XYZ file of C-alpha atoms in Angstrom:
509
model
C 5.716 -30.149 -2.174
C 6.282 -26.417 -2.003
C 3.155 -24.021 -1.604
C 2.835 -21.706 -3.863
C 2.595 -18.033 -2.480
C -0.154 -16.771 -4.533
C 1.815 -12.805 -4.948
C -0.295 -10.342 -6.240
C 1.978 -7.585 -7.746
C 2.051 -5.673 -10.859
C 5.598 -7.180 -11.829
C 4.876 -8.109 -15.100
C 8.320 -9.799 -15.904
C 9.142 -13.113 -14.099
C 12.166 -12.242 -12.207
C 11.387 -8.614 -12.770
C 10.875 -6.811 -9.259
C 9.596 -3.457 -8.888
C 9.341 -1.767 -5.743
C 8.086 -3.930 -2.925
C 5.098 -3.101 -0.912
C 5.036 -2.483 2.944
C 3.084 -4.524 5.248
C -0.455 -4.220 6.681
C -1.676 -4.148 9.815
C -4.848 -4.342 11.590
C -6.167 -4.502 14.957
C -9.776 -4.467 16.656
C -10.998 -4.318 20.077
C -15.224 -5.365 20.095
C -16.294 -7.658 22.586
C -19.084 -9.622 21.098
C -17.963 -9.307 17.818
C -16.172 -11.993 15.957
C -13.012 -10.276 15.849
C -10.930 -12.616 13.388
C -12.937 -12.586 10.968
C -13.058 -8.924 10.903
C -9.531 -8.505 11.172
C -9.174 -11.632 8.122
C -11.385 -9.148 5.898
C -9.088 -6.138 7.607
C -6.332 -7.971 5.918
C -7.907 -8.583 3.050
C -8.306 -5.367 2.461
C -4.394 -4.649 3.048
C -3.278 -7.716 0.669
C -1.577 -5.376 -1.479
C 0.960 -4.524 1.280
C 2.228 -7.683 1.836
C 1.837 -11.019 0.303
C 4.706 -13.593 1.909
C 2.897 -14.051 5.288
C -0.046 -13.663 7.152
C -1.193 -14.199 10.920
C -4.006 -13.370 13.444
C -3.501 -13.216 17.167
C -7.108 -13.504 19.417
C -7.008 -12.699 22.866
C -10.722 -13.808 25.128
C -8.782 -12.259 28.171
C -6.748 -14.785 29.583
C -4.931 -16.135 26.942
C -3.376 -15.174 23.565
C -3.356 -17.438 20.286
C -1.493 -17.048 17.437
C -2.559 -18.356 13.963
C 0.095 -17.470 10.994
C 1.385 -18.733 7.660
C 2.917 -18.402 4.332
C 1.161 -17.149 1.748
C -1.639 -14.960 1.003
C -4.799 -14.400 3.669
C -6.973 -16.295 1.832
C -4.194 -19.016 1.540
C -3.249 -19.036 5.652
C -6.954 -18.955 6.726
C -10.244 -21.180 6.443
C -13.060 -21.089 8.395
C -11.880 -23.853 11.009
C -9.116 -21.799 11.668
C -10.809 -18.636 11.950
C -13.720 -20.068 14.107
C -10.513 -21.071 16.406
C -9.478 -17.919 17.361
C -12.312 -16.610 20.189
C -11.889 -13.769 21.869
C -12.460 -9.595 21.728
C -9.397 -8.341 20.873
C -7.193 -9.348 18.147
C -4.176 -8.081 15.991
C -3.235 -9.004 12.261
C -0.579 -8.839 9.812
C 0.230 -9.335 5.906
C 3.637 -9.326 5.355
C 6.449 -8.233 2.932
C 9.914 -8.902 4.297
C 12.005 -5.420 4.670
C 14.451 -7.163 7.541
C 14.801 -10.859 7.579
C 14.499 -13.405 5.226
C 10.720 -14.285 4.263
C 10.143 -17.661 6.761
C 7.774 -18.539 9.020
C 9.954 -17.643 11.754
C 9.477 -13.992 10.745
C 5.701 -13.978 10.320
C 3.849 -12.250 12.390
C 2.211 -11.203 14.410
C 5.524 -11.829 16.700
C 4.210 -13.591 20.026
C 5.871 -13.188 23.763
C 5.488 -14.108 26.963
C 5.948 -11.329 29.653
C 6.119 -10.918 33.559
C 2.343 -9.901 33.035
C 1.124 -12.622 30.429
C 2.271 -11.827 26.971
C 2.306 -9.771 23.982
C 1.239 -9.650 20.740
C 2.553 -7.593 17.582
C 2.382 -6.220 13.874
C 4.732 -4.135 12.952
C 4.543 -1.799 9.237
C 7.512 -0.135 8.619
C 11.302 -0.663 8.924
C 13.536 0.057 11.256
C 16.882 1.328 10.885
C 18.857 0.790 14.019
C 18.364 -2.833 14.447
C 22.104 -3.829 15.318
C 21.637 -1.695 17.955
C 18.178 -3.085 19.153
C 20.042 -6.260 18.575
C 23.132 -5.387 21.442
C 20.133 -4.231 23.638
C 18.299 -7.217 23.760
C 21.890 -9.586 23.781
C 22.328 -7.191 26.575
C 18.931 -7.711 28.743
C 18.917 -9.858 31.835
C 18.346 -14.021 30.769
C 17.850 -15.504 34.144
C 17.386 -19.163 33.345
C 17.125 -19.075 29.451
C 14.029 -17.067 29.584
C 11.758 -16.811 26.666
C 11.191 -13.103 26.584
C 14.872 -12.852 25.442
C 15.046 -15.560 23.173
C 15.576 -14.205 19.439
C 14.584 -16.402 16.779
C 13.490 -14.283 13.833
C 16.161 -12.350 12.069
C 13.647 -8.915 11.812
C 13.737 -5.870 13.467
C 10.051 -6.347 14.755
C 11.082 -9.762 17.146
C 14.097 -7.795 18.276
C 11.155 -4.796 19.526
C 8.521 -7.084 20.927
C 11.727 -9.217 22.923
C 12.741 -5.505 24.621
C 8.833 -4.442 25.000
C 8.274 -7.907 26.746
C 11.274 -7.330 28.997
C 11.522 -4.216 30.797
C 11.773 -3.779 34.458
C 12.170 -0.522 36.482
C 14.779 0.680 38.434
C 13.640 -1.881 41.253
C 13.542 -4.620 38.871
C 9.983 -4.833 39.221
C 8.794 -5.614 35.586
C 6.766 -2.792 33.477
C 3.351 -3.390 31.441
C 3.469 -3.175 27.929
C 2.029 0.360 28.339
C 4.965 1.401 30.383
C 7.428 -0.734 27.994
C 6.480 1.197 25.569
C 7.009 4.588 26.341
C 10.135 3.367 27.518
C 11.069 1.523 24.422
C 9.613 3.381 21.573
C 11.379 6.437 21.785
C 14.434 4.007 21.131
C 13.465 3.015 17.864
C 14.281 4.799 14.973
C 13.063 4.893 11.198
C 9.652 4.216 10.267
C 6.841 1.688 12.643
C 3.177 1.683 12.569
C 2.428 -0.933 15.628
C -0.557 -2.766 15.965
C -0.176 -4.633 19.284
C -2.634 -6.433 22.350
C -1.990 -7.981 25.487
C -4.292 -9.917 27.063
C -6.951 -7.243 28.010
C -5.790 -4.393 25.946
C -5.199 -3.168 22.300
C -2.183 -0.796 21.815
C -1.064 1.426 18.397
C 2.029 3.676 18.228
C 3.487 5.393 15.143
C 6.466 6.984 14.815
C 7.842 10.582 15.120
C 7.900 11.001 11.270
C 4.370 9.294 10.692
C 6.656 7.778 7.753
C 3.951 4.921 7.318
C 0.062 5.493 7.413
C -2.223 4.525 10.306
C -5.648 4.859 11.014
C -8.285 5.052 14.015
C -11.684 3.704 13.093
C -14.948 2.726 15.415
C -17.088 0.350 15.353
C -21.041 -0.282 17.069
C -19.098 -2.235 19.683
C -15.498 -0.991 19.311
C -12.436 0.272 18.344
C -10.548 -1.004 14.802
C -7.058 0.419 14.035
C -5.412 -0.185 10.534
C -3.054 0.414 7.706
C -5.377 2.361 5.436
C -8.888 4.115 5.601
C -9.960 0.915 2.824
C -9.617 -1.727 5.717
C -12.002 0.473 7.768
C -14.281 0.683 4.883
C -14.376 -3.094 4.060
C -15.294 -4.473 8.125
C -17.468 -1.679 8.459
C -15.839 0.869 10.529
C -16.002 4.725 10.561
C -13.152 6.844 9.993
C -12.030 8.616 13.619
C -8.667 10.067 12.767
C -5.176 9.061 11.811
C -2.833 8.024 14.798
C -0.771 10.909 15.362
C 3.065 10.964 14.293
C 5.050 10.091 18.018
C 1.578 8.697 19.647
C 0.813 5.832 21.847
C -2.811 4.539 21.867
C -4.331 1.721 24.063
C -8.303 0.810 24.371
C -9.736 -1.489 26.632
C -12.841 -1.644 28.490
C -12.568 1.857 30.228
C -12.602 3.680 26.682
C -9.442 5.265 24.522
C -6.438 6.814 26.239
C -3.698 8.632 23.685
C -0.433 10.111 25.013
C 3.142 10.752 23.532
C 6.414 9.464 23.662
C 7.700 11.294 21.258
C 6.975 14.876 19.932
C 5.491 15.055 16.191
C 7.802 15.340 13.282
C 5.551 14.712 10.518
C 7.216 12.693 6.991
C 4.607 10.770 5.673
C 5.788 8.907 2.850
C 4.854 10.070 -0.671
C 5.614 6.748 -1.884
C 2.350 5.401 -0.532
C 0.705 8.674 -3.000
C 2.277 6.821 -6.202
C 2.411 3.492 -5.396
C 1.856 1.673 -2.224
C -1.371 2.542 -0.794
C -4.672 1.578 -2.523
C -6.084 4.153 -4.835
C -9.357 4.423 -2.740
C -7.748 5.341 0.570
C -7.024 8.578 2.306
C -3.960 9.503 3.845
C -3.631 13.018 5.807
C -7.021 14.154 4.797
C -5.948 13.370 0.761
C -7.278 10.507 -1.729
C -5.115 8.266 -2.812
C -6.589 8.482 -6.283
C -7.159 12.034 -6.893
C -3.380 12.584 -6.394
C -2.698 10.197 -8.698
C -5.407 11.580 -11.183
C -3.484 14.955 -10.122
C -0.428 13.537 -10.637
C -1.282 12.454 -14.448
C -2.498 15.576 -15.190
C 1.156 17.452 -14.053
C 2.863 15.257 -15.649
C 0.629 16.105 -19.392
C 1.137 19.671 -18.866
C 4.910 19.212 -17.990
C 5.978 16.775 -20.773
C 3.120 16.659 -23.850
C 3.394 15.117 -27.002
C 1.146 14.698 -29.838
C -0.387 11.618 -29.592
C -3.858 9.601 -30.827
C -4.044 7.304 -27.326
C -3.232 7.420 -23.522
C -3.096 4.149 -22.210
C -1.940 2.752 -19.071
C 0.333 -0.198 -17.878
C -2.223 -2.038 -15.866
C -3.327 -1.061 -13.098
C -0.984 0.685 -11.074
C -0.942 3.268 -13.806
C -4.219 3.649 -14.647
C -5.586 6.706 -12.312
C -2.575 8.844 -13.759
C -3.038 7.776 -17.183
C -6.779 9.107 -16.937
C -5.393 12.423 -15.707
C -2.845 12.712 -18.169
C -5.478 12.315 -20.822
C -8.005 14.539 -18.950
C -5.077 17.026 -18.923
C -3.806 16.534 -22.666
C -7.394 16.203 -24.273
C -5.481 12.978 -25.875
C -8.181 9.923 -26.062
C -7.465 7.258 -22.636
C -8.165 3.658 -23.623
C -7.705 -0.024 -22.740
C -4.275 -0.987 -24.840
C -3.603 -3.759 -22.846
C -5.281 -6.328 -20.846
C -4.314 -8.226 -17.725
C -4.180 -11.273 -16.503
C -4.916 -10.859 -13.124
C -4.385 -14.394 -11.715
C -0.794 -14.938 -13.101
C 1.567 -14.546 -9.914
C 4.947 -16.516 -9.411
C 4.553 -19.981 -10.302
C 6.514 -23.146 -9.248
C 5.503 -24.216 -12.905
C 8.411 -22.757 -14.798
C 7.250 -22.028 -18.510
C 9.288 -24.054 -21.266
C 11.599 -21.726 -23.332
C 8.764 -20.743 -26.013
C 6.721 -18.810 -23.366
C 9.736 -17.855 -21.456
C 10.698 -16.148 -23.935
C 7.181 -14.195 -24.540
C 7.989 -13.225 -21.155
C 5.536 -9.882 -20.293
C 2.869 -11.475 -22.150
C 1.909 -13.621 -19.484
C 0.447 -11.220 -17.832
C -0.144 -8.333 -20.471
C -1.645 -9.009 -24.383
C -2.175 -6.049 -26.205
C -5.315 -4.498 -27.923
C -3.789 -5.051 -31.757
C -7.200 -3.353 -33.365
C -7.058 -0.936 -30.465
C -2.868 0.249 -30.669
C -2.391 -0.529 -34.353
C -0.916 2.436 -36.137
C -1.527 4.990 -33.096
C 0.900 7.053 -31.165
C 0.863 6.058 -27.940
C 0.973 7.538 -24.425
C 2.035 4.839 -21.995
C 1.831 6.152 -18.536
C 3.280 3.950 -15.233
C 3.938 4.923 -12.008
C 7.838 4.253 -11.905
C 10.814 2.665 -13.360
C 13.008 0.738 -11.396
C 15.617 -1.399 -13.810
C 13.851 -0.791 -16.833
C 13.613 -4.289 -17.968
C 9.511 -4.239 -17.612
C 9.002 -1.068 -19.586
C 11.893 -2.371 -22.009
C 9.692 -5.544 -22.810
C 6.329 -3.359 -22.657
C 7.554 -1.164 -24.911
C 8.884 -3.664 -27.684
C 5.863 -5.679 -27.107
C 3.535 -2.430 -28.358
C 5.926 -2.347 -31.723
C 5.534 -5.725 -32.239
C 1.939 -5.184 -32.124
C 2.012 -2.202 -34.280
C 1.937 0.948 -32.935
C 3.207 3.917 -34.464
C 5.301 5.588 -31.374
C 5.506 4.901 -28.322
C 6.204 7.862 -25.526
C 6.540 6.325 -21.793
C 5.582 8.893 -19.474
C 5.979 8.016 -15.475
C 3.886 9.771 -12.789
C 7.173 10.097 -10.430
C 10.302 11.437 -10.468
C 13.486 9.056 -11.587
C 13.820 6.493 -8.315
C 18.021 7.397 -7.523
C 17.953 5.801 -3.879
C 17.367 3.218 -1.921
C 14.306 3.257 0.940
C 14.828 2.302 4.808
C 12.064 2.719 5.568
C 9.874 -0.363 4.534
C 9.903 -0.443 0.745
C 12.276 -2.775 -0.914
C 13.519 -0.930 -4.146
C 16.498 -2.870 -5.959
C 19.830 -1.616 -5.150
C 21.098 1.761 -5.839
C 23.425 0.380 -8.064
C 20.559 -1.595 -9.950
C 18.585 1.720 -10.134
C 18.584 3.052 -13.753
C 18.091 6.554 -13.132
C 21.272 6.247 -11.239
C 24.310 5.211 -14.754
C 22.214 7.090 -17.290
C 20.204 10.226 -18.474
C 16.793 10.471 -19.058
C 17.396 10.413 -22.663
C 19.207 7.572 -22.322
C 16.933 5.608 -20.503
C 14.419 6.252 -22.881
C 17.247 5.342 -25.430
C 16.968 1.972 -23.562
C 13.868 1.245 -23.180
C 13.194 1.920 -26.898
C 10.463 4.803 -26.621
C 10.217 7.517 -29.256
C 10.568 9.379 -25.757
C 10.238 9.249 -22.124
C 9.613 12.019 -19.449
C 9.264 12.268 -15.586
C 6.861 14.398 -13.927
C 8.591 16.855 -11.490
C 9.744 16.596 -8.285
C 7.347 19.360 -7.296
C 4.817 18.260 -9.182
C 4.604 15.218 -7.723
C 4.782 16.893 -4.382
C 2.092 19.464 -5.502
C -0.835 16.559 -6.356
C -1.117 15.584 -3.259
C -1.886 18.751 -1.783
C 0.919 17.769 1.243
C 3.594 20.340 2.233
C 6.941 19.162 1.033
C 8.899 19.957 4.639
C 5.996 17.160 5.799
C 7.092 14.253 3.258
C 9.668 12.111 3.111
C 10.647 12.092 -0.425
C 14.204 9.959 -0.068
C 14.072 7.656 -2.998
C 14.015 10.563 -5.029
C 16.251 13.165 -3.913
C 17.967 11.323 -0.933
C 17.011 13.508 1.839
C 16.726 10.700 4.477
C 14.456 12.320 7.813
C 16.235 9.831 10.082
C 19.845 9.901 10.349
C 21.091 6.399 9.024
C 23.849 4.286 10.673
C 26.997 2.885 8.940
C 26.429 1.107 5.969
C 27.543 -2.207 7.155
C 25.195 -2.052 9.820
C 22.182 -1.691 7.514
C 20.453 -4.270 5.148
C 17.574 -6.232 4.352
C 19.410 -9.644 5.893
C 21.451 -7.542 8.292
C 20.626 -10.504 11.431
C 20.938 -13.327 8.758
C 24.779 -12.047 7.720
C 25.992 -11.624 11.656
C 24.254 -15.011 12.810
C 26.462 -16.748 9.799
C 29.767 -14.738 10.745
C 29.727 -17.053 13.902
C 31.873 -16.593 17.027
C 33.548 -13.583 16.005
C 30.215 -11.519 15.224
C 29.220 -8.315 17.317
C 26.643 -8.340 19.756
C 23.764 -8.215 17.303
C 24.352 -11.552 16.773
C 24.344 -12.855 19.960
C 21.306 -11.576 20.351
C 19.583 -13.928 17.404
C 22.051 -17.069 18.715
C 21.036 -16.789 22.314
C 19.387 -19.835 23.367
C-alpha cells in the first residue's frame, strides 16, 4: 500500500504546482549531546524546504549510519529510530527533488565509503554542470568495481559525494575529504550549500554566489550549521554568522577552521525573500518578514485601488498583505480560512468535490467578503490556474471586486538553481500581458510590484542578488540546453548504449 507523503505546500489546487521549495540541511557537531534528535528538530524546522525525503547520518567516531525515508520528518523518524543513531556528529536532510526523480535512491544524506572511512552528505541547491560531473566520475579510476564510484542515484549531489570520496594526488595516494574538497568544489558550478561529516569531522561549503542561505550557529557543547537562522532558533543554538559565499568550514575536536576555495561572488537568491525561506528567518543580516511586510507596502504605493478589505491567500501571502494594508490605510482581514492538514492524498475525491477543487483547502469568510472590494495579495503567479479558481471562488461568495495584487514581479524564467518553477513555456507571464492575465484570472485588476521594489524591501544591493526568474540574468553561465534538466541522469541512463559518458557514469556497476 503506498505511503502517503504528507506535503505541506500552499498549492491550493490538486494538480496545481507552484514553485517548489529547496531543500534543508542541517548539521551539528556536540559530543555529549544527543545529536539526532537535535538535528530531527533542525529538520523540523526546515520542513518547508523539502517534503519528499528525509534522512539523518550519526557518526560516534568510528562508524557512520545512515537513517532515511520518504516522506515528511515526522513520517521517516520515531523514537526507536532516533535513539539508534549514537554518536557526536551528525548531518540531515529534507528533500525536494531539483535533479533526479524523487526515490529513495536519491534521499539523502548520500553515504560513501572512502580510502579514509567514508562520507556523509546534504546537499541544498542545484547544480548545473552535472553531465559534466557525470563524465568525471565515469572517468575516475574503478579498480575492482569499487564502491566509491558506483552511481546509483540519478542527482547531481551522488555524482559530488562519488568524486569527493575518490580523489587521490598526483602519487595516487588518496586525499581526505578536506583536501577533496578544495579540490572538487571549485569544480562545481550553480548553487550548493553542503552539510557534510566524516567520521571525526563536520564540514560546510557554499558556493561562490552564496545563491542558497547557510548559517553558523553554537551551541553549550558545539557547533550546529543549517539552512536558516529558524533551525538555530528551534535546537537552541546562537546565531555566529552566515557561511561565507566560496568557503569551506570543518569543526572537530581542535575547534573551527574556515578557508576558501573559491573567491566571494555574492548572489543570494531573492527568491528565498518572497517565498522560500520562513518568514521568521534572517538572511544577510535581513528578516525574512519585514521584507515581505516591505514588500506589501511597495507594492500599495505602486499599484492602489480603492478598496474596503486587504486580505491574503493563506499564508504565504499574509506578511505582504499586512504591509499593503499598513501602506494603503485599506482594512487587512481574515477572508479565507485554511485547512492546514489537506496535502496530496491517495484518496482521490469523487467528481462533486473534484470539482469544488480550491475549496479543499480554502472556504471563504461569506459575512466577512460579502459585498466588499477586495485586495487579494499572494506572493506569485505561476500558471494562473490557483488564482483563477481563488478568484471565482470570492464571486461566488459575493464580493464586489476583486483586485489580485502579487508581492513579486511576473515569474518569465525558469530557476537552476534549486527551485522547481513549471516550464518557461507553462509560465503565464511569458504568452500574455499583465492585463491579460488579469483578463484571465477574472480580477477587476491585477498588478505586480516592481522589479526594484522588490529588490529595494529587502534592503540587499541588486549587483548581490540573483534575480533570474524574473529578468533572466543567470550569475552562472549555463550549459547547452540538452544537457540541463530536472531528469537529466534519468533521460541518458534510458538512451542506453549509445548515451554519452554521463550515463555511464549512473550504469557503472
Amino acid at each position: 500500500m503506498p505511503r502517503g507523503d504528507g506535503r505541506l505546500n500552499h498549492d491550493l489546487l490538486p494538480g496545481e504546482k507552484g514553485p517548489q521549495d529547496a531543500c534543508g540541511v542541517f548539521g551539528v557537531w556536540a559530543p555529549g549531546e544527543e545529536v539526532a534528535k537535535l538535528t530531527y528538530f533542525g529538520l523540523y524546522a526546515l520542513q518547508h524546504r523539502g517534503q519528499e525525503s528525509a534522512g539523518i547520518a550519526v557518526s560516534n567516531g568510528s562508524q557512520i549510519l545512515v537513517f532515511k525515508d520518504m516522506g515528511l520528518v515526522s513520517q521517516v523518524f520515531d523514537e526507536t529510530s532516533l535513539s539508534s543513531l549514537q554518536g557526536h556528529i551528525a548531518v540531515g536532510h529534507a528533500r525536494y527533488s531539483t535533479t533526479g526523480a524523487s526515490v529513495w535512491e536519491n534521499a539523502q544524506p548520500i553515504f560513501r565509503a572512502t580510502a579514509h572511512g567514508s562520507i556523509a552528505l546534504g546537499h541544498n541547491g542545484n547544480l548545473v554542470n552535472t553531465a559534466e560531473l557525470a563524465e568525471m566520475v565515469a572517468a575516475l579510476p574503478n579498480d575492482n568495481n569499487s564502491r566509491s564510484t558506483r552511481v546509483a542515484a540519478t542527482n547531481d549531489t551522488d555524482l559530488l559525494t562519488a568524486l569527493l570520496a575518490a580523489q587521490v594526488d598526483d602519487d595516487g595516494k588518496p586525499l581526505t575529504v578536506e583536501q577533496a574538497a578544495h579540490r572538487v568544489l571549485p569544480k562545481a558550478k550553480g548553487a550548493f550549500s553542503l552539510v557534510f561529516m566524516d567520521e571525526h569531522t563536520l564540514y560546510a561549503a557554499r558556493d561562490p554566489q552564496g545563491i542558497r542561505p547557510l548559517v553558523l550557529g553554537r551551541l553549550e557543547r558545539g557547533w550546529v550549521v543549517a539552512s536558516e537562522t529558524a533551525a538555530l532558533d528551534i535546537t537552541g543554538a546562537t546565531f555566529v554568522r552566515e557561511i561565507e559565499p566560496g568557503e569551506f568550514v570543518a569543526i572537530d575536536e581542535n575547534g573551527l577552521r574556515a578557508s576558501r576555495f573559491a573567491p566571494a561572488r555574492p548572489r543570494g537568491c531573492v527568491f528565498e525573500y518572497v517565498y522560500l525561506a520562513r518568514p521568521d528567518t534572517d538572511i544577510a543580516g535581513r528578516n525574512v518578514y519585514l521584507s515581505r511586510v516591505e514588500m506589501g507596502r511597495r507594492l500599495a504605493k505602486e499599484s492602489p485601488v480603492e478598496a474596503d478589505l486587504v486580505i491574503a491567500t493563506p499564508e504565504s501571502g499574509t506578511p505582504a498583505a499586512i504591509g499593503y494594508a499598513e501602506a494603503s490605510g485599506i482594512p487587512f482581514g481574515n477572508g479565507l480560512v485554511k485547512n492546514s492538514y489537506v496535502g496530496r492524498t491517495f484518496i482521490q475525491p469523487s467528481q462533486t468535490i473534484r470539482q469544488l477543487g480550491i475549496r479543499l483547502k480554502l472556504n471563504p469568510l461569506k459575512d466577512v467578503i460579502k459585498g466588499k472590494r477586495l485586495v487579494v495579495v499572494d506572493d506569485s503567479i505561476v500558471r494562473g490556474n490557483t488564482q483563477r479558481a481563488l478568484v471565482r471562488m470570492l464571486r461566488e461568495a459575493g464580493a464586489a471586486e476583486v483586485h489580485v495584487r502579487i508581492s513579486s514581479p511576473p515569474v518569465k524564467w525558469p530557476c537552476f538553481f534549486g527551485i522547481d518553477f513549471a516550464t518557461r513555456a507553462e509560465l503565464i507571464a511569458n504568452g500574455m500581458t499583465i492585463e491579460e492575465i488579469g483578463a484571465s484570472l477574472g480580477a477587476d485588476s491585477l498588478a505586480y510590484i516592481s522589479l526594484g521594489g522588490m529588490i529595494e524591501a529587502t534592503t540587499i544591493a541588486k549587483p548581490n542578488l540573483c534575480r533570474a526568474c524574473f529578468d533572466g540574468e543567470y550569475p552562472v553561465e549555463l550549459p547547452d540546453p540538452e544537457r540541463l534538466g530536472k531528469q537529466l541522469l534519468e533521460t541518458e541512463l534510458a538512451a542506453g548504449p549509445a548515451a554519452p559518458a554521463a550515463a555511464d557514469a549512473v550504469r557503472r556497476p
